[in-house]
Tab-separated table of C-alpha atoms in Angstrom:
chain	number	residue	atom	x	y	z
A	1	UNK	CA	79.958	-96.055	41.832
A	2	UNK	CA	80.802	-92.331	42.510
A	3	UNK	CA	78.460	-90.828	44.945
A	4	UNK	CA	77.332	-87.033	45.261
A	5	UNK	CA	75.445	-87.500	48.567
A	6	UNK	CA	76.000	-87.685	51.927
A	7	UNK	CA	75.259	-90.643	53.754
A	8	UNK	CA	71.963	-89.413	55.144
A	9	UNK	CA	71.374	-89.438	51.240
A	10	UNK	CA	69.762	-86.113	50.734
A	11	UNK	CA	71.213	-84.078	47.697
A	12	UNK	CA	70.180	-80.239	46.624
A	13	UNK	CA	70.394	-80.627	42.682
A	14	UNK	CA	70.642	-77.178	41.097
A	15	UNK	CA	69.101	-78.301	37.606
A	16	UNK	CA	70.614	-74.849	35.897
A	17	UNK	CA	69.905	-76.289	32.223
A	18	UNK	CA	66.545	-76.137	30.045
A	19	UNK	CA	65.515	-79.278	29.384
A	20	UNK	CA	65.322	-78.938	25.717
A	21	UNK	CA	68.789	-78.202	25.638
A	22	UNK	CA	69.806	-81.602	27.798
A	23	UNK	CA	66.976	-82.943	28.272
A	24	UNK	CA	68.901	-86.642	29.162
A	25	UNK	CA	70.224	-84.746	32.718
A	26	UNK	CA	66.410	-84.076	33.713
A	27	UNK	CA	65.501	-87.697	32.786
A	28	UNK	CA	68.046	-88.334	35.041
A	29	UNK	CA	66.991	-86.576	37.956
A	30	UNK	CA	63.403	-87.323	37.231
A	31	UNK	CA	65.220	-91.173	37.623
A	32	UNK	CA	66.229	-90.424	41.158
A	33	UNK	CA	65.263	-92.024	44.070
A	34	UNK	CA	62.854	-89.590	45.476
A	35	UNK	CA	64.122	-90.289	49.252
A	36	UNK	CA	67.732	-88.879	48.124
A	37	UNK	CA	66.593	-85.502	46.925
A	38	UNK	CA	66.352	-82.686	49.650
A	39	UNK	CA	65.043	-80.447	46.648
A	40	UNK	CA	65.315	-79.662	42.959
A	41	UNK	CA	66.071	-75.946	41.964
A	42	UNK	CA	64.152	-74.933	39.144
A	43	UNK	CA	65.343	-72.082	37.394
A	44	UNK	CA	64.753	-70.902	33.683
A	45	UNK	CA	66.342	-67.394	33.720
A	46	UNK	CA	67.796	-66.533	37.211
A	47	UNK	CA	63.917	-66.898	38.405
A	48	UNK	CA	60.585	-67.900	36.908
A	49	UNK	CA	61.166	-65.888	33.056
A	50	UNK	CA	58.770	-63.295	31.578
A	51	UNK	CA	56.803	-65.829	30.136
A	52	UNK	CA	55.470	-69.370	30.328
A	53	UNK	CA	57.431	-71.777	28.772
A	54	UNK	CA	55.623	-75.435	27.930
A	55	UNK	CA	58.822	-76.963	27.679
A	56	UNK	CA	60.466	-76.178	30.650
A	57	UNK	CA	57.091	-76.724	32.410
A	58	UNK	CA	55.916	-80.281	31.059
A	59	UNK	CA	59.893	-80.953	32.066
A	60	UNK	CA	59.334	-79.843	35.846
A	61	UNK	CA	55.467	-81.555	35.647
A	62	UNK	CA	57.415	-84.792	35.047
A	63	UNK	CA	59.547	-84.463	38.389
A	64	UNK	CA	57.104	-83.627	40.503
A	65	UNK	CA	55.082	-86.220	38.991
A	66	UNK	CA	58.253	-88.815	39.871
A	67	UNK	CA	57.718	-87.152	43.842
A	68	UNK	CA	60.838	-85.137	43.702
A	69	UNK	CA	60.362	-82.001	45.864
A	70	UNK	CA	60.652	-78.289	43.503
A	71	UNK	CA	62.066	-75.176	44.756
A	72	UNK	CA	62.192	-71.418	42.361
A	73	UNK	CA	65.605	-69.685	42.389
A	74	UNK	CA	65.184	-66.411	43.059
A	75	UNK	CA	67.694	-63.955	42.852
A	76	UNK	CA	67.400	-61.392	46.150
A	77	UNK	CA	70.664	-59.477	44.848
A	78	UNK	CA	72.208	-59.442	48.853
A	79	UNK	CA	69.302	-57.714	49.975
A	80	UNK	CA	69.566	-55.018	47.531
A	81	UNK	CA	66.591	-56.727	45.464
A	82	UNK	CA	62.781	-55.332	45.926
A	83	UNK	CA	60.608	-57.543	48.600
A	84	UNK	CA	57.948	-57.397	46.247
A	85	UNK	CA	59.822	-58.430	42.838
A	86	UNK	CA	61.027	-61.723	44.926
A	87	UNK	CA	57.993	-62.389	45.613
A	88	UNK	CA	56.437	-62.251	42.506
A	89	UNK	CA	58.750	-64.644	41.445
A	90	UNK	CA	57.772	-66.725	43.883
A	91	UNK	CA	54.202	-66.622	43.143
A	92	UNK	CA	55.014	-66.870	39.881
A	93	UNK	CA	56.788	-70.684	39.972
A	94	UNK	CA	53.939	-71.472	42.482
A	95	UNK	CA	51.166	-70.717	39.660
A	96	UNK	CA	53.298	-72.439	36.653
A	97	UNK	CA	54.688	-75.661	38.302
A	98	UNK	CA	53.908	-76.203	41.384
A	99	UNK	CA	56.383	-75.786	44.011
A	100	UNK	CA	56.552	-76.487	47.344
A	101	UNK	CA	59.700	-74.147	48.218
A	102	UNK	CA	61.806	-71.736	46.864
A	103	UNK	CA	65.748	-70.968	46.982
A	104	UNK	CA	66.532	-67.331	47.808
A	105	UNK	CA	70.237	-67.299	46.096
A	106	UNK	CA	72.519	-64.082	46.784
A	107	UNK	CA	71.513	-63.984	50.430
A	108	UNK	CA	73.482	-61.373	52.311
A	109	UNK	CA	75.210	-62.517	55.168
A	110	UNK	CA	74.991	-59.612	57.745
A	111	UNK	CA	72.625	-59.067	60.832
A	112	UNK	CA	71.501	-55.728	59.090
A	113	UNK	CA	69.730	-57.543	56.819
A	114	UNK	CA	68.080	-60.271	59.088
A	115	UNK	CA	64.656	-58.257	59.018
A	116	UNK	CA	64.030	-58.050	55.309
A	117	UNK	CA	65.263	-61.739	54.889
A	118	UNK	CA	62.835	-62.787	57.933
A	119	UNK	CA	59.800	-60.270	55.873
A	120	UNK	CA	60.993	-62.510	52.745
A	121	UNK	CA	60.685	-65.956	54.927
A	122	UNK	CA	57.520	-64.708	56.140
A	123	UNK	CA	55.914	-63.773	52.392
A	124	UNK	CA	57.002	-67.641	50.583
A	125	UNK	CA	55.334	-69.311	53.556
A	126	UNK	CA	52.153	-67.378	53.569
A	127	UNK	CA	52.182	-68.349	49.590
A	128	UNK	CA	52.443	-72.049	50.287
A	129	UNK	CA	56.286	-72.480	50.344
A	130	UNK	CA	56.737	-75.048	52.956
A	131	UNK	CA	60.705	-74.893	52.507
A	132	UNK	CA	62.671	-72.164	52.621
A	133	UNK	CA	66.444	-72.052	51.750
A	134	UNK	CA	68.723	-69.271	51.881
A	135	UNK	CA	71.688	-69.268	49.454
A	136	UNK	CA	74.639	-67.634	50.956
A	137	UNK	CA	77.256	-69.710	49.726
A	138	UNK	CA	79.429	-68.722	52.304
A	139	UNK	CA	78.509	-68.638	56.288
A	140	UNK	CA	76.651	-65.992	57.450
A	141	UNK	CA	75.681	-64.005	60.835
A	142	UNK	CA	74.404	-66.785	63.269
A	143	UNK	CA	71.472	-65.323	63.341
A	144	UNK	CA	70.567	-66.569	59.828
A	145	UNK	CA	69.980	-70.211	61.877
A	146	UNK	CA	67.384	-68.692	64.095
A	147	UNK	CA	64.413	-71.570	64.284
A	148	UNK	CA	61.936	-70.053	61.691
A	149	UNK	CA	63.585	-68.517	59.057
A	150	UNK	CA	65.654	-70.888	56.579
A	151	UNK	CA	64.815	-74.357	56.407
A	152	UNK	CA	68.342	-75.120	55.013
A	153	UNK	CA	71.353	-72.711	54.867
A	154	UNK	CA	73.523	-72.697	51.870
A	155	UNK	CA	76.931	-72.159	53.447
A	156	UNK	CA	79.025	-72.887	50.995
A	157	UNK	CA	79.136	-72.742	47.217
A	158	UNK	CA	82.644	-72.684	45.397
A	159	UNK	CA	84.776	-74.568	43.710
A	160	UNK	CA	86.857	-78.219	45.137
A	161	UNK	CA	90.360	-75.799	45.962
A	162	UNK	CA	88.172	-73.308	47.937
A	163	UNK	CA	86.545	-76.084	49.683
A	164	UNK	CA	89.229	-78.273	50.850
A	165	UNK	CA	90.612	-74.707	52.396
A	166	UNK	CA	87.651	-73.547	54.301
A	167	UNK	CA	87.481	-73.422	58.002
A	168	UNK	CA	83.807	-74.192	59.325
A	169	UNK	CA	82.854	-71.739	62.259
A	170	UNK	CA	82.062	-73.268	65.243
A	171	UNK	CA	78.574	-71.475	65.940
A	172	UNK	CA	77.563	-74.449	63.131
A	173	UNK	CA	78.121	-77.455	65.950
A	174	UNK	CA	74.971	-75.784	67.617
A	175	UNK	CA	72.676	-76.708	65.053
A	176	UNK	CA	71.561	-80.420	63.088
A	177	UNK	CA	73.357	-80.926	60.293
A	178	UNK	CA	70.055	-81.025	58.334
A	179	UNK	CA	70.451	-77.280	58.612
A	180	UNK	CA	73.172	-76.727	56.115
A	181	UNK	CA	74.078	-77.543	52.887
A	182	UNK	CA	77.045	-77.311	50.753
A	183	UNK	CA	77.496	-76.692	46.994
A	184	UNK	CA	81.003	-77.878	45.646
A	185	UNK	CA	81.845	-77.147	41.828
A	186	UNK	CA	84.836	-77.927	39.717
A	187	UNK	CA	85.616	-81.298	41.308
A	188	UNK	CA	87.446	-83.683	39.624
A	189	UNK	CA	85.962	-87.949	38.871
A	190	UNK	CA	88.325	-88.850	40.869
A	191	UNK	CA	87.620	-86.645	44.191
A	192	UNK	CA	84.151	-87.054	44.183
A	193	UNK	CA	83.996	-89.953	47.150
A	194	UNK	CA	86.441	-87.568	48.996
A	195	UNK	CA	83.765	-84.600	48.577
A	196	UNK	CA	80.971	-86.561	49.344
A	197	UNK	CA	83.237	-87.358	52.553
A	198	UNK	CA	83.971	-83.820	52.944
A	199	UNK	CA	80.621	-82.419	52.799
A	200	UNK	CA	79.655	-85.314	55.578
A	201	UNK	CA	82.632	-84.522	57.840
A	202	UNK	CA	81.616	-80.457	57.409
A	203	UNK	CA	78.155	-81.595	59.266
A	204	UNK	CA	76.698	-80.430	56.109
A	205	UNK	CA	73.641	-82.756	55.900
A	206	UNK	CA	72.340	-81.810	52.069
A	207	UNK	CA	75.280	-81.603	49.705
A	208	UNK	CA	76.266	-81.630	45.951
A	209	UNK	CA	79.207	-81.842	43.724
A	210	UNK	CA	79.281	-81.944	39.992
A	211	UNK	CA	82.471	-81.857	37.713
A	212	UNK	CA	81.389	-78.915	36.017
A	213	UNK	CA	83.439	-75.148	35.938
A	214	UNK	CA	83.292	-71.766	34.475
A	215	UNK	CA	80.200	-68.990	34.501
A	216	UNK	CA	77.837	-72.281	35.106
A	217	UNK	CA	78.453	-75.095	36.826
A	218	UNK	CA	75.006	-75.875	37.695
A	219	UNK	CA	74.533	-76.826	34.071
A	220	UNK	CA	76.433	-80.125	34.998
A	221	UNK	CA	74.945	-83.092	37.029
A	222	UNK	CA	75.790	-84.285	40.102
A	223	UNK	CA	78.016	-86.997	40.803
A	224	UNK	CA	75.787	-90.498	41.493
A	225	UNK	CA	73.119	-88.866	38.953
A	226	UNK	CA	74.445	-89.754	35.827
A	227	UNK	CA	72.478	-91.984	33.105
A	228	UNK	CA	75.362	-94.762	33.554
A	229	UNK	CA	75.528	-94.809	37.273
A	230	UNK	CA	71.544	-95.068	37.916
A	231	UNK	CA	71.503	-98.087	35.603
């Protein structure tokens, strides 16, 4: 069986499709052993949506009602994004489904940004967010890792080439591995035990890789998720 974890088994699943359009991927997750998943990104239109939607939300009621931990994208736009518009977005997932974190994606990477990032860590705790992860998909300042601002760092998101080329800083051997995680795209079947391998050997303790390419990867599930290899 292909695997999309690591071996401490934790796996971030970026569930960028609506259920109503595949809704066999979220029975999939929803399938998952609930000790595997790190978290579950919920996101319906690059954040919460202008309106309810009873589809997407019965969807996300029936993960968290399988125990699988939900975080809200929300886009912060590197900083350039209003304080309060990210957090209405994250008050807004909190009062449709639920969640207990929320995924800041597009996080700048700079120390000149550190205090409105620490402002936004601040606000999704005080509204009941007890994880907080920062998307940078690339490694940022070190200062990012300070104890009490991300829960998880997203360090790298790209595609299999980009991965197998990057060179991991060595400020990242001063923190766990729990810290980080790494989103892979693009990679083929028959690499997915090598990413998997990768990801470990990168000290990246929450992973994922899916086959899928293009403007959305994310649409695709992870490898070890799919309907045939649960069964």
């Amino acid at each position: 069986m292909t695997t999309g974890t690591t071996p401490d088994g934790r796996l971030l699943v970026p569930l960028y499709v609506h259920p109503a359009v595949d809704p066999a991927a979220w029975r999939a997750v929803a399938a998952a052993d609930p000790a595997r998943i790190a978290a579950v990104v919920l996101n319906l239109a690059d954040g919460p949506g202008e309106v309810p939607d009873d589809v997407f939300a019965e969807a996300a009621d029936e993960l968290r009602a399988a125990g699988l931990p939900l975080v809200g994208y929300a886009d912060t736009d590197y900083g350039r994004r209003p304080h309060a518009a990210v957090v209405a977005d994250i008050l807004t997932y909190r009062q449709r489904h639920g969640i207990t974190g929320v995924y800041l994606d597009q996080v700048a990477t700079h120390p000149g940004a550190l205090a409105h990032y620490r402002r936004l860590a601040t606000a999704a705790r005080a509204a009941g967010c007890g994880t907080v992860v920062f998307g940078h998909g690339e490694h940022p300042d070190p200062g990012y890792a300070e104890v009490g601002l991300a829960d998880l760092l997203v360090t790298f998101e790209g595609d299999w080439d980009t991965y197998r080329a990057m060179t991991l800083p060595l400020w990242t051997g001063r923190h766990a591995a729990s810290r980080f995680c790494h989103l892979v795209y693009d990679v083929p079947a028959d690499a997915a035990q090598d990413a998997s391998a990768l990801i470990t050997a990168r000290r990246a303790g929450v992973g994922c890789a899916v086959p899928g390419a293009g403007e959305n990867p994310w649409c695709t599930l992870p490898y070890g998720l799919t309907a045939a290899e649960l069964t």
